[in-house]
PDB file of N, CA and C in Angstrom:
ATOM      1  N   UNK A   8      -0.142 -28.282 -32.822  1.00 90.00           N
ATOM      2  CA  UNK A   8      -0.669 -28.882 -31.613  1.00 90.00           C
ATOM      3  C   UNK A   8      -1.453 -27.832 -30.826  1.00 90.00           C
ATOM      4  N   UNK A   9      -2.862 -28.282 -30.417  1.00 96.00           N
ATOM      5  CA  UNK A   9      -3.449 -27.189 -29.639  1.00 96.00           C
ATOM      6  C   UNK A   9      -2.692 -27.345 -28.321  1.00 96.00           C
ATOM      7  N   UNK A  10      -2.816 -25.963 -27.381  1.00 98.00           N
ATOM      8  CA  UNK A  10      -1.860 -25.863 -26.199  1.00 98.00           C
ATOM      9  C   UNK A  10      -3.746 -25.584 -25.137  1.00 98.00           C
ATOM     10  N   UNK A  11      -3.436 -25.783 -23.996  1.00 98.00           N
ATOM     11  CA  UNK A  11      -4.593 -25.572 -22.854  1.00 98.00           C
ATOM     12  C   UNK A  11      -3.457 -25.008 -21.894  1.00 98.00           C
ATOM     13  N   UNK A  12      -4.162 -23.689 -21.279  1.00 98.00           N
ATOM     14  CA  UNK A  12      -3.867 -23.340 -19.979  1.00 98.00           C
ATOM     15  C   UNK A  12      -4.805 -23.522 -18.976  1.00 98.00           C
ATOM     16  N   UNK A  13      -4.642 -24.230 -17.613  1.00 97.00           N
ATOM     17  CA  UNK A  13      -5.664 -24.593 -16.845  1.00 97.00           C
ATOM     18  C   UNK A  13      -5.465 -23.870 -15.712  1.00 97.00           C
ATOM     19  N   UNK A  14      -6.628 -23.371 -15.046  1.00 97.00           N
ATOM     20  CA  UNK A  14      -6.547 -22.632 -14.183  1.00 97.00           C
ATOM     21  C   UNK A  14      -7.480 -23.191 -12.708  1.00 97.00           C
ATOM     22  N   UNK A  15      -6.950 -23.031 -11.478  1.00 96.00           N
ATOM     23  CA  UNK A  15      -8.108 -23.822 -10.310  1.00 96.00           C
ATOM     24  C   UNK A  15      -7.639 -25.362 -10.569  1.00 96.00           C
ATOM     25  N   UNK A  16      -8.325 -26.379  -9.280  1.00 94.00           N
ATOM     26  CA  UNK A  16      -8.301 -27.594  -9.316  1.00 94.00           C
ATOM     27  C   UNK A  16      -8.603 -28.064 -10.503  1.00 94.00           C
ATOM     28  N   UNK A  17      -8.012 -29.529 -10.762  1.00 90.00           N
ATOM     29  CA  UNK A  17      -8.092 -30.097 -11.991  1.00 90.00           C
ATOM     30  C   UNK A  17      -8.881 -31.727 -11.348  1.00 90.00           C
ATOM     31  N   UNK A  18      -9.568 -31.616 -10.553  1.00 87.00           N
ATOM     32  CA  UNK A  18      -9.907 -32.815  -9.689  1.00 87.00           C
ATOM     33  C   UNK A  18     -10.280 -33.834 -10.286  1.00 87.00           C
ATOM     34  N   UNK A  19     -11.095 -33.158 -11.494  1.00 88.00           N
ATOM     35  CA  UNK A  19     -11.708 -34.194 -12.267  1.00 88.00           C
ATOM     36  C   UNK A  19     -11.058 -34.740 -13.362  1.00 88.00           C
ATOM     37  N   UNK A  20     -10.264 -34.131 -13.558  1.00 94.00           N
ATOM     38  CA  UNK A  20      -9.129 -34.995 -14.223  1.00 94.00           C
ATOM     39  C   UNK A  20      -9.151 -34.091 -16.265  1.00 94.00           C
ATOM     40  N   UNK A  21      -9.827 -33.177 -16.234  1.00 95.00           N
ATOM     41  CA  UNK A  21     -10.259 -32.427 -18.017  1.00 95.00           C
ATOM     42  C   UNK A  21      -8.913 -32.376 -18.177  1.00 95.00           C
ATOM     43  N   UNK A  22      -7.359 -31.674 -17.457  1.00 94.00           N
ATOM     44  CA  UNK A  22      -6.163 -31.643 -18.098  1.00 94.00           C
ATOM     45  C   UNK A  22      -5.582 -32.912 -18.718  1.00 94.00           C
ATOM     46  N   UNK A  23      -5.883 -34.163 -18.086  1.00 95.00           N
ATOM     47  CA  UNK A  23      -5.320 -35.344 -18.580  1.00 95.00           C
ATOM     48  C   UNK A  23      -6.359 -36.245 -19.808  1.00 95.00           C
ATOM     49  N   UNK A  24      -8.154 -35.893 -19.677  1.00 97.00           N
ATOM     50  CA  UNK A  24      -8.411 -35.893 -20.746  1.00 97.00           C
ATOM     51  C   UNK A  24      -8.215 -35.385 -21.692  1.00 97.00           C
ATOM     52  N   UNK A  25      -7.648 -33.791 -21.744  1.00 97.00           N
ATOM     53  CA  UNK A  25      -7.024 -33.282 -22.727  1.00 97.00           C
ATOM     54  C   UNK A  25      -6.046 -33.895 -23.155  1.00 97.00           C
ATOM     55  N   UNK A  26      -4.756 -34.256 -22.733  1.00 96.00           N
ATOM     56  CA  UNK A  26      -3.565 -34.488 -22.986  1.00 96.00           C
ATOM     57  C   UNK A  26      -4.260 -35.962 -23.716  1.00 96.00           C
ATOM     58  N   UNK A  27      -4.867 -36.488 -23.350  1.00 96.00           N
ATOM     59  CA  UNK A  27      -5.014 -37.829 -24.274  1.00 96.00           C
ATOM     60  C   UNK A  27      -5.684 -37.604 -25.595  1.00 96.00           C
ATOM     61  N   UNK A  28      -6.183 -36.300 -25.619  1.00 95.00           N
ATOM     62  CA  UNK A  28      -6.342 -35.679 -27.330  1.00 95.00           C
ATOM     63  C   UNK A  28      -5.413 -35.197 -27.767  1.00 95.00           C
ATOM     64  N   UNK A  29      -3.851 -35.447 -27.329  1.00 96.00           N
ATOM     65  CA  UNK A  29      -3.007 -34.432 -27.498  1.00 96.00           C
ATOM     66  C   UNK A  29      -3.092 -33.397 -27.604  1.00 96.00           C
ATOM     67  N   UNK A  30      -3.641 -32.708 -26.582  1.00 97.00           N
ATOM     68  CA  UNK A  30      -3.467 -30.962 -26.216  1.00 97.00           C
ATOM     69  C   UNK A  30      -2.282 -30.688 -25.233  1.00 97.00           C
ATOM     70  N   UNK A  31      -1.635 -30.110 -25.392  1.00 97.00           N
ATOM     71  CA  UNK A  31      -0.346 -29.531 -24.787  1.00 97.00           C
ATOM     72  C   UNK A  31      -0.686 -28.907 -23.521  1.00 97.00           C
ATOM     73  N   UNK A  32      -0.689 -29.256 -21.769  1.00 97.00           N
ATOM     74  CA  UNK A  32      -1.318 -28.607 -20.962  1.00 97.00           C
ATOM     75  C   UNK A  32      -0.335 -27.973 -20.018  1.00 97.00           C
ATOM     76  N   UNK A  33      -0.651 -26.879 -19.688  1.00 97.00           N
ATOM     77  CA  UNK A  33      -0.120 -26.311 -18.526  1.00 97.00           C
ATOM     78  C   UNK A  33      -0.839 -25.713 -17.135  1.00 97.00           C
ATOM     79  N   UNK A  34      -0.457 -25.825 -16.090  1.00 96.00           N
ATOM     80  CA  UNK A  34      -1.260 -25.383 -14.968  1.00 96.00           C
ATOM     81  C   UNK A  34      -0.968 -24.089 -14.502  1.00 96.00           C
ATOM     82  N   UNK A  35      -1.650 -23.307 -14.089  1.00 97.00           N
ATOM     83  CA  UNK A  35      -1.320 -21.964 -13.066  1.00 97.00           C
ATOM     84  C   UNK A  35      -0.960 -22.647 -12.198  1.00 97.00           C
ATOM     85  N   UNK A  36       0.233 -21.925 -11.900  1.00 93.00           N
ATOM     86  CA  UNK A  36       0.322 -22.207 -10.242  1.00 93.00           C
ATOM     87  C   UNK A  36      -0.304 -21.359  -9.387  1.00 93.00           C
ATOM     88  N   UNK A  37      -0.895 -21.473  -8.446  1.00 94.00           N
ATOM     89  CA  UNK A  37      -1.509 -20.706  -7.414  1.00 94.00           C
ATOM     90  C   UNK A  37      -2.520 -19.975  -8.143  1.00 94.00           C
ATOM     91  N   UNK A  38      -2.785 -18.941  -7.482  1.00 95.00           N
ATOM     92  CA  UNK A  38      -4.193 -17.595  -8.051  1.00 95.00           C
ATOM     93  C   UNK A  38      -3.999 -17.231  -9.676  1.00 95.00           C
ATOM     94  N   UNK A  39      -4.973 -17.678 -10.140  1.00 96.00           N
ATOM     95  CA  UNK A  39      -4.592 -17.096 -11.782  1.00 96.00           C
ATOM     96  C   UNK A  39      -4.830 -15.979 -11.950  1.00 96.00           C
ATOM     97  N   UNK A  40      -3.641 -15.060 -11.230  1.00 96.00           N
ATOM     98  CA  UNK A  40      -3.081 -13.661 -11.903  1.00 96.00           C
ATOM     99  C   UNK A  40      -2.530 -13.638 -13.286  1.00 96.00           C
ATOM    100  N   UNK A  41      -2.195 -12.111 -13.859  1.00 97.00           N
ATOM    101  CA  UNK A  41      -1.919 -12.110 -15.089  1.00 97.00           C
ATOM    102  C   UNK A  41      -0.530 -12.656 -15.245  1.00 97.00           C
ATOM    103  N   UNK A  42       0.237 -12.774 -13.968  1.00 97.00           N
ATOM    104  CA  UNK A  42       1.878 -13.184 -14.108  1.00 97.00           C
ATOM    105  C   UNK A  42       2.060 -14.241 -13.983  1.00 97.00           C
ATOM    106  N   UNK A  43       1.324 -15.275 -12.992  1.00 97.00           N
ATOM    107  CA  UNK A  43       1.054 -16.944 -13.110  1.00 97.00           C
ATOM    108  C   UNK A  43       0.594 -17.482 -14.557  1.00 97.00           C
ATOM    109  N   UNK A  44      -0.331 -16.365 -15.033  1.00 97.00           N
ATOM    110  CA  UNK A  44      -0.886 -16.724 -16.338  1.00 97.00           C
ATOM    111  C   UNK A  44      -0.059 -16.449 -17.225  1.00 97.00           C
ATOM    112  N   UNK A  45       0.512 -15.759 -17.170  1.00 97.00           N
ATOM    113  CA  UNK A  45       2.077 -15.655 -18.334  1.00 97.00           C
ATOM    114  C   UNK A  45       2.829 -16.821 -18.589  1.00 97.00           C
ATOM    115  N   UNK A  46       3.444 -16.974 -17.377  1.00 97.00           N
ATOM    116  CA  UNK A  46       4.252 -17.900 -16.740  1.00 97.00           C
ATOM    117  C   UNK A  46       3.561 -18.993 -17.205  1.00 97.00           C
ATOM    118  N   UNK A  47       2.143 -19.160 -17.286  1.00 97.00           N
ATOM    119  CA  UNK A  47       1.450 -20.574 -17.766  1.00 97.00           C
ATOM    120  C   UNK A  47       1.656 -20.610 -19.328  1.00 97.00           C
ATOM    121  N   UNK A  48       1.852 -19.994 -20.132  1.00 97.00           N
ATOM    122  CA  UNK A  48       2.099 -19.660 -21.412  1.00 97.00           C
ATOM    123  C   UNK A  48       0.227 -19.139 -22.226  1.00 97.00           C
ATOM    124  N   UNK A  49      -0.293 -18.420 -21.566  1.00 98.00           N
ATOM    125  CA  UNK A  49      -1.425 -18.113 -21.866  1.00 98.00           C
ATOM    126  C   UNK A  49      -1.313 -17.244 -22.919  1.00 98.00           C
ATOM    127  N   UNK A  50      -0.155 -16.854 -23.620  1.00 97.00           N
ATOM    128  CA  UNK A  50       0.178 -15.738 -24.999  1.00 97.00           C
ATOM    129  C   UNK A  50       0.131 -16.545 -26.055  1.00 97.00           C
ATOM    130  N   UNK A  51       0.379 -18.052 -26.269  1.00 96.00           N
ATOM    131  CA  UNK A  51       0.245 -18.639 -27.003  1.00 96.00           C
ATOM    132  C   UNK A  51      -0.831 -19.555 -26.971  1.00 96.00           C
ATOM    133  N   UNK A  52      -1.531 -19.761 -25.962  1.00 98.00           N
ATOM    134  CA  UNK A  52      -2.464 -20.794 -25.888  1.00 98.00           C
ATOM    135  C   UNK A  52      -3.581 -20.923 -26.689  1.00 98.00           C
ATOM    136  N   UNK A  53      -4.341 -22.062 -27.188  1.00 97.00           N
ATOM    137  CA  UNK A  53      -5.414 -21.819 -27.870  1.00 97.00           C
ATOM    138  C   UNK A  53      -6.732 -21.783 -26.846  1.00 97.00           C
ATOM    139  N   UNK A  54      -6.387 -22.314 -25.408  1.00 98.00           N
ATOM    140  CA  UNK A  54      -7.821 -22.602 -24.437  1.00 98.00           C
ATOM    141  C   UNK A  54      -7.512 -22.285 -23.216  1.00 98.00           C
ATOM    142  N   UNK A  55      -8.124 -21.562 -22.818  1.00 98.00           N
ATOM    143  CA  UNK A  55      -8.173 -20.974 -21.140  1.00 98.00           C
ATOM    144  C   UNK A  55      -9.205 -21.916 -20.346  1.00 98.00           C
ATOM    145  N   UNK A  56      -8.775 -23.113 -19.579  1.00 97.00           N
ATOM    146  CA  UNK A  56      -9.733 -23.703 -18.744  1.00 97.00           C
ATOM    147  C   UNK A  56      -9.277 -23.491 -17.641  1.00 97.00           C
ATOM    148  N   UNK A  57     -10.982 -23.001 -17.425  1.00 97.00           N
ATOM    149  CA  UNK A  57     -11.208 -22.287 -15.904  1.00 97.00           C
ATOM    150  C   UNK A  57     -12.153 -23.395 -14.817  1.00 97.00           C
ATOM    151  N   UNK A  58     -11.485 -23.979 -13.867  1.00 96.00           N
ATOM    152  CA  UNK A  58     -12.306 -24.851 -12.875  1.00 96.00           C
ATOM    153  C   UNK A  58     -12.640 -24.499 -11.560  1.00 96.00           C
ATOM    154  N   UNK A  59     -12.347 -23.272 -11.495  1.00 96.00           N
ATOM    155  CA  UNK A  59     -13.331 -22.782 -10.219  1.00 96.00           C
ATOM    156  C   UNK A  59     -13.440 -21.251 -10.467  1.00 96.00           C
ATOM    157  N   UNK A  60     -14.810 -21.255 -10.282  1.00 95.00           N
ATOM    158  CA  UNK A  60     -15.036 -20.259 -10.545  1.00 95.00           C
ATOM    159  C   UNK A  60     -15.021 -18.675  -9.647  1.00 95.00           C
ATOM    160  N   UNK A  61     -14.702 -19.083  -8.722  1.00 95.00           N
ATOM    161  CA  UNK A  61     -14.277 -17.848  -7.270  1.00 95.00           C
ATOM    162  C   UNK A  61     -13.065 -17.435  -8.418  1.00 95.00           C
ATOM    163  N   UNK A  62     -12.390 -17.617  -9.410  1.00 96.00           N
ATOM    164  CA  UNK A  62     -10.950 -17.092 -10.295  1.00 96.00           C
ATOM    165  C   UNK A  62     -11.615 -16.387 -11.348  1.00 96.00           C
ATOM    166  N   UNK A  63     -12.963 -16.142 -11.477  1.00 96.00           N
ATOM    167  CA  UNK A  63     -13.423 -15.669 -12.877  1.00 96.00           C
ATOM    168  C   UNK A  63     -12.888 -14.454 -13.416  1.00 96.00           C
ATOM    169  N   UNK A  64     -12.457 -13.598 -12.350  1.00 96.00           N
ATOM    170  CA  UNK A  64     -11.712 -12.385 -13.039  1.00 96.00           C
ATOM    171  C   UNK A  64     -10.394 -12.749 -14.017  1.00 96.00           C
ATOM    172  N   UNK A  65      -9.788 -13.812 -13.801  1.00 97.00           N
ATOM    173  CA  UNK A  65      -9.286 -14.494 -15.043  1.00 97.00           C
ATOM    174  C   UNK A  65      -9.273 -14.772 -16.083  1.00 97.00           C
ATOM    175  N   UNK A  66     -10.877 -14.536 -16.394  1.00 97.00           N
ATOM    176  CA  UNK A  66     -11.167 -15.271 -17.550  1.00 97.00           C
ATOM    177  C   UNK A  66     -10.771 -13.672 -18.601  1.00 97.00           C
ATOM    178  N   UNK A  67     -11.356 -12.619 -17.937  1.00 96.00           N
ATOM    179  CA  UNK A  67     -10.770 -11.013 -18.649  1.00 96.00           C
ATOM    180  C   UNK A  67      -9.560 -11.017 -18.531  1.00 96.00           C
ATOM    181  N   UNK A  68      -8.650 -12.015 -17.666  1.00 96.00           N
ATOM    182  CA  UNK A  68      -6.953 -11.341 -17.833  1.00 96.00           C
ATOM    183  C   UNK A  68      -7.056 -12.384 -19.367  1.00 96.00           C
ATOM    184  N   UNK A  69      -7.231 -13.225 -19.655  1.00 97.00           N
ATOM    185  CA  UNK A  69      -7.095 -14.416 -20.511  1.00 97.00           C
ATOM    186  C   UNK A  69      -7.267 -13.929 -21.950  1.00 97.00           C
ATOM    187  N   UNK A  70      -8.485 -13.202 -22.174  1.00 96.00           N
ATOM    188  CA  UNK A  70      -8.938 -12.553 -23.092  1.00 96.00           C
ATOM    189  C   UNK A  70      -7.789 -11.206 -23.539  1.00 96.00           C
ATOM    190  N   UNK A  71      -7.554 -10.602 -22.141  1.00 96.00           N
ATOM    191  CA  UNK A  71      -7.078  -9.392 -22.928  1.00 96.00           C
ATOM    192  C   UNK A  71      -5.524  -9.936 -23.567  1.00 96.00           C
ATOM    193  N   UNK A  72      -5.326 -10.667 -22.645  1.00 96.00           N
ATOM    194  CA  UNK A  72      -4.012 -11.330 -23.086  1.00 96.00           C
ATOM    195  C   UNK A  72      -3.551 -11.388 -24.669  1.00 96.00           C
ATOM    196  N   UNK A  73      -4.835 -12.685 -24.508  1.00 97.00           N
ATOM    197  CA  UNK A  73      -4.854 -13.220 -25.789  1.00 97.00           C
ATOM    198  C   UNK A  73      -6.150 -13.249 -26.362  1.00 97.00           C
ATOM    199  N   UNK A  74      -6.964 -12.235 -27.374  1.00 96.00           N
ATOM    200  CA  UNK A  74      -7.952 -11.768 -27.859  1.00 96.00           C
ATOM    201  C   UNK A  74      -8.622 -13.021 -28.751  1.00 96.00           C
ATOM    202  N   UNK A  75      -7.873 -14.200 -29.070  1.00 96.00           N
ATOM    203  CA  UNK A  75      -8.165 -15.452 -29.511  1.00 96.00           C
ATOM    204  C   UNK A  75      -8.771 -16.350 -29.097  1.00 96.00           C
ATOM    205  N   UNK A  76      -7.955 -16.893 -27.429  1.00 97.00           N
ATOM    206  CA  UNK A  76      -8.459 -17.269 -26.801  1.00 97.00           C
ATOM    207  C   UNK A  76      -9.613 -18.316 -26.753  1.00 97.00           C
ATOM    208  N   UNK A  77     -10.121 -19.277 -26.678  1.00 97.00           N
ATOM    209  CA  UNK A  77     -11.682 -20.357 -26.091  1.00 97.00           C
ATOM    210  C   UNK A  77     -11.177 -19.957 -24.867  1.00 97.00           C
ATOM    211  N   UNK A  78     -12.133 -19.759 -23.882  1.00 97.00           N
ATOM    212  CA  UNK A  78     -12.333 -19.549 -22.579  1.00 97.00           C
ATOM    213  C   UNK A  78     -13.747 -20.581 -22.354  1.00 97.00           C
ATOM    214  N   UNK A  79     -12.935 -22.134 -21.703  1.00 96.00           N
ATOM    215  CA  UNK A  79     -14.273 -22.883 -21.223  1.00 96.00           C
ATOM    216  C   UNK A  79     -13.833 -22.945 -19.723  1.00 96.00           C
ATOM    217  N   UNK A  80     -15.368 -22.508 -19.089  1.00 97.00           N
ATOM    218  CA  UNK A  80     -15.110 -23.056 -17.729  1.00 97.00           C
ATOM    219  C   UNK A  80     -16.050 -24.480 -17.270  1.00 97.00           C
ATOM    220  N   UNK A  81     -15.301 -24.737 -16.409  1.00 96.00           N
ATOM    221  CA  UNK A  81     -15.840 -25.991 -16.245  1.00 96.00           C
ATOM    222  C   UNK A  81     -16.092 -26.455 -14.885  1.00 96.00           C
ATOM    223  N   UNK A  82     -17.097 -26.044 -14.017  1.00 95.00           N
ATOM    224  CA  UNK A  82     -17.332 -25.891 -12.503  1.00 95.00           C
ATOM    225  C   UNK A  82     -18.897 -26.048 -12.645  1.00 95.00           C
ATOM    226  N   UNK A  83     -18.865 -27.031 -11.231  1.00 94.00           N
ATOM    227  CA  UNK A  83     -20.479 -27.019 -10.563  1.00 94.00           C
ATOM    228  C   UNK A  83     -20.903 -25.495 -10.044  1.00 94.00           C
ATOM    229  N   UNK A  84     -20.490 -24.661  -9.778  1.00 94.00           N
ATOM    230  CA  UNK A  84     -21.059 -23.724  -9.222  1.00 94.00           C
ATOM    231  C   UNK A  84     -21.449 -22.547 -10.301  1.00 94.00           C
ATOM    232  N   UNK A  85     -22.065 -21.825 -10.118  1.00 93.00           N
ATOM    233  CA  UNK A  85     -22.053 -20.617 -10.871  1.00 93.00           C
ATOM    234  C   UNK A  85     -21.238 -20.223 -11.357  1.00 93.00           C
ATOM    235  N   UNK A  86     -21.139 -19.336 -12.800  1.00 93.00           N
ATOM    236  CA  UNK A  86     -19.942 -18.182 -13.281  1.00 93.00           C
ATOM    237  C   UNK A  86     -21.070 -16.823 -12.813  1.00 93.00           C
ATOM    238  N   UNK A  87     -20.488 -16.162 -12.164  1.00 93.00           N
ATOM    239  CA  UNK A  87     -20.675 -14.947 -11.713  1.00 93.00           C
ATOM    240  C   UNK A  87     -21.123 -14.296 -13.242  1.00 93.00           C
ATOM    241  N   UNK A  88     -21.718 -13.196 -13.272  1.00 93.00           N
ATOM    242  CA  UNK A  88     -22.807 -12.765 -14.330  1.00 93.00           C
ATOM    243  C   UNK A  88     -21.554 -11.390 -15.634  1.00 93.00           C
ATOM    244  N   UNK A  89     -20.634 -11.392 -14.389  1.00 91.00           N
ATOM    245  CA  UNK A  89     -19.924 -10.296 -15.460  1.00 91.00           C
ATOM    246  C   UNK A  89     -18.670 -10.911 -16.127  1.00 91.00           C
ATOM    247  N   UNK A  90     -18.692 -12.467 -15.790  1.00 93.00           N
ATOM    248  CA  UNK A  90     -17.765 -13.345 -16.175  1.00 93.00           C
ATOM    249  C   UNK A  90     -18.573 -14.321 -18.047  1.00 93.00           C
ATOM    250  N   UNK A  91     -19.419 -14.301 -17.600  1.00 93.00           N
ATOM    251  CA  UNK A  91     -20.654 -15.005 -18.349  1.00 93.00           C
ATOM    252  C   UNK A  91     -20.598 -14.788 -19.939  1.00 93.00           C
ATOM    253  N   UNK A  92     -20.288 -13.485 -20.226  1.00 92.00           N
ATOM    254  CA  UNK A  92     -20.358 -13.273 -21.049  1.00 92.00           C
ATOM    255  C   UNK A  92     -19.164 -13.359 -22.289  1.00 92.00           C
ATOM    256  N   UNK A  93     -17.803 -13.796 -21.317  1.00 94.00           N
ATOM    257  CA  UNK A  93     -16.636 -13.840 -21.659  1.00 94.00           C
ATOM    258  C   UNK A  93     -16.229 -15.222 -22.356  1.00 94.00           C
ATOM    259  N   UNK A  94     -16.471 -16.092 -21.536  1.00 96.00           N
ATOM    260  CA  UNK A  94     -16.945 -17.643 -21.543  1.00 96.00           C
ATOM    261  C   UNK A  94     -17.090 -18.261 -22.862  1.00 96.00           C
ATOM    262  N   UNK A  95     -16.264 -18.824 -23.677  1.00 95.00           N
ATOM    263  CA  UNK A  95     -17.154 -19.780 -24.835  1.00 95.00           C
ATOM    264  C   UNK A  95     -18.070 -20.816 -24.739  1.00 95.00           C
ATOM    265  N   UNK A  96     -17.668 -21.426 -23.152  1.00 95.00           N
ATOM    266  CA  UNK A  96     -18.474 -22.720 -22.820  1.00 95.00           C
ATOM    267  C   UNK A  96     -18.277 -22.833 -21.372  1.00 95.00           C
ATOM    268  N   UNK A  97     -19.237 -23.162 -20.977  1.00 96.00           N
ATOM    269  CA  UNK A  97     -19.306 -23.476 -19.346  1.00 96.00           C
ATOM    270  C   UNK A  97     -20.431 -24.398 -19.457  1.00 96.00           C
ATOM    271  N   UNK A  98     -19.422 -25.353 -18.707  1.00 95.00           N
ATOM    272  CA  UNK A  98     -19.656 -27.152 -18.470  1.00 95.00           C
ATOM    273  C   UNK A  98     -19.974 -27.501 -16.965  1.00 95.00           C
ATOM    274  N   UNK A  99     -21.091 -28.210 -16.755  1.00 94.00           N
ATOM    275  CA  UNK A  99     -21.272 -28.448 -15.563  1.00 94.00           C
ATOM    276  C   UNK A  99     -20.723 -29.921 -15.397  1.00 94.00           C
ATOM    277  N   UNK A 100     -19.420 -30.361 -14.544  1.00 94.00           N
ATOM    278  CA  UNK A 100     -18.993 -31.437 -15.026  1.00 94.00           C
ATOM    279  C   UNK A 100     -20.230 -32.609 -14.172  1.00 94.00           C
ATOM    280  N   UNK A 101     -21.297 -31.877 -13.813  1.00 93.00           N
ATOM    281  CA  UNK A 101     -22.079 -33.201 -13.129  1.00 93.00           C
ATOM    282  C   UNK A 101     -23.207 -33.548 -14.327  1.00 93.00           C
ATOM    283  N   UNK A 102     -22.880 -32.637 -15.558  1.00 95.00           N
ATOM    284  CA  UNK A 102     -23.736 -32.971 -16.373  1.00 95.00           C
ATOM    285  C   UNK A 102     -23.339 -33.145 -18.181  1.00 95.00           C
ATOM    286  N   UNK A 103     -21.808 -33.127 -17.949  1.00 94.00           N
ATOM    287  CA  UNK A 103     -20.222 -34.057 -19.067  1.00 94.00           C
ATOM    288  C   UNK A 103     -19.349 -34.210 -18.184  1.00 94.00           C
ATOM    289  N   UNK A 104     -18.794 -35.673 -18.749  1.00 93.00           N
ATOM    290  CA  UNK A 104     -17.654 -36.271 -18.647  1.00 93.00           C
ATOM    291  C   UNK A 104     -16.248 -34.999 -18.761  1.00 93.00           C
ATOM    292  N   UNK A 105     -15.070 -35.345 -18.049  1.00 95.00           N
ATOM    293  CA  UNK A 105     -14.025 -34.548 -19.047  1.00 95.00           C
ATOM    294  C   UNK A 105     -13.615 -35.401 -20.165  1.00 95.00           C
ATOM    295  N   UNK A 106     -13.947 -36.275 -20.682  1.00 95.00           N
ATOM    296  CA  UNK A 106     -13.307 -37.019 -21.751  1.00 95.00           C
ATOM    297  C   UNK A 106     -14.206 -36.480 -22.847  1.00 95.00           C
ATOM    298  N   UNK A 107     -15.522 -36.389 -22.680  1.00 95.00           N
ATOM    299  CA  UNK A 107     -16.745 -35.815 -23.689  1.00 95.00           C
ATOM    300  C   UNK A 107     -16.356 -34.538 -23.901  1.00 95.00           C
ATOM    301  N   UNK A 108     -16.040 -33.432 -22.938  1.00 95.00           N
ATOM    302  CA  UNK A 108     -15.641 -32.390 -22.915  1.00 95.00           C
ATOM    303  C   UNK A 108     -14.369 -32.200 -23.514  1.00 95.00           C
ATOM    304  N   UNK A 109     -12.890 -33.007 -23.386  1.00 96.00           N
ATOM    305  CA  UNK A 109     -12.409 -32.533 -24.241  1.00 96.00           C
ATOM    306  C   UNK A 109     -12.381 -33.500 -25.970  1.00 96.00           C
ATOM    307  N   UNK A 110     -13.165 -34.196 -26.037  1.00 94.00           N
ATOM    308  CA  UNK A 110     -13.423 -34.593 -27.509  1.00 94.00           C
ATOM    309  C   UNK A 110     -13.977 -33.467 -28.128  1.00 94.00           C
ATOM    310  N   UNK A 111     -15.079 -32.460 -27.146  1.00 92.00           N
ATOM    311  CA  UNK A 111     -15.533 -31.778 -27.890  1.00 92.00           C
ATOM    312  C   UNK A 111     -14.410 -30.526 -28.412  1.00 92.00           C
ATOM    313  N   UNK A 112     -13.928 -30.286 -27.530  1.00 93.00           N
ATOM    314  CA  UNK A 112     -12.947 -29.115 -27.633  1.00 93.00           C
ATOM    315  C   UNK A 112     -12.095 -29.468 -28.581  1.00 93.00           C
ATOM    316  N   UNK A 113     -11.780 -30.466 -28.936  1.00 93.00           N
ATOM    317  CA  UNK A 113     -10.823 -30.963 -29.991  1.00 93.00           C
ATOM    318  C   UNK A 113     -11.060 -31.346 -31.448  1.00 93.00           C
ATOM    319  N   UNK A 114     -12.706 -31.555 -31.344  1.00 88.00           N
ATOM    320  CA  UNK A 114     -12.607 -31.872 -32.429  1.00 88.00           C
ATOM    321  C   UNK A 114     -13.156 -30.860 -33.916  1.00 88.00           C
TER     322      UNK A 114
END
């Protein structure tokens, strides 16, 4: 079973389109530090989704974590430029669905 760690608001709902691909989801609680992100099970995860992007220094705790890792973010606003490169996918959700988004991730 793929596992998702989600990080930031989930407003638009990508954790529960996930879960209806059966992806296994968990949330950060609060600031996605490296110990919330533990605690999220980000050592085993196959996907780091990131929904706001003011958290992008996350996306390097995510990676070093777990060197495996998909790192998609998925925010209207910018990914900051030293985040960018970390990123497998960054989704503007005003321009995919989360249901399109996670078919893609799944399939």
């Amino acid at each position: 079973m793929m596992r998702a760690v989600i990080a930031g608001p989930d407003e638009g709902g990508l954790g529960t389109a996930l879960k209806s691909q059966d992806v296994e989801t968990t949330d950060v609680e609060g600031v996605a530090s490296r110990p919330a992100m533990e605690d999220a099970g980000i050592h085993d995860a196959d996907l780091f989704v990131l929904t706001d992007v003011g958290q992008a220094t996350a996306i390097a705790v995510a990676k070093d974590v777990n060197p495996k890792i998909r790192v998609v973010v998925y925010d209207e606003n910018s990914i900051p430029e030293f985040a960018r490169s970390q990123a497998d996918l960054i989704v503007d959700p005003n321009l995919l669905t989360v249901d399109a988004v996670a078919e893609e991730l799944t399939a």
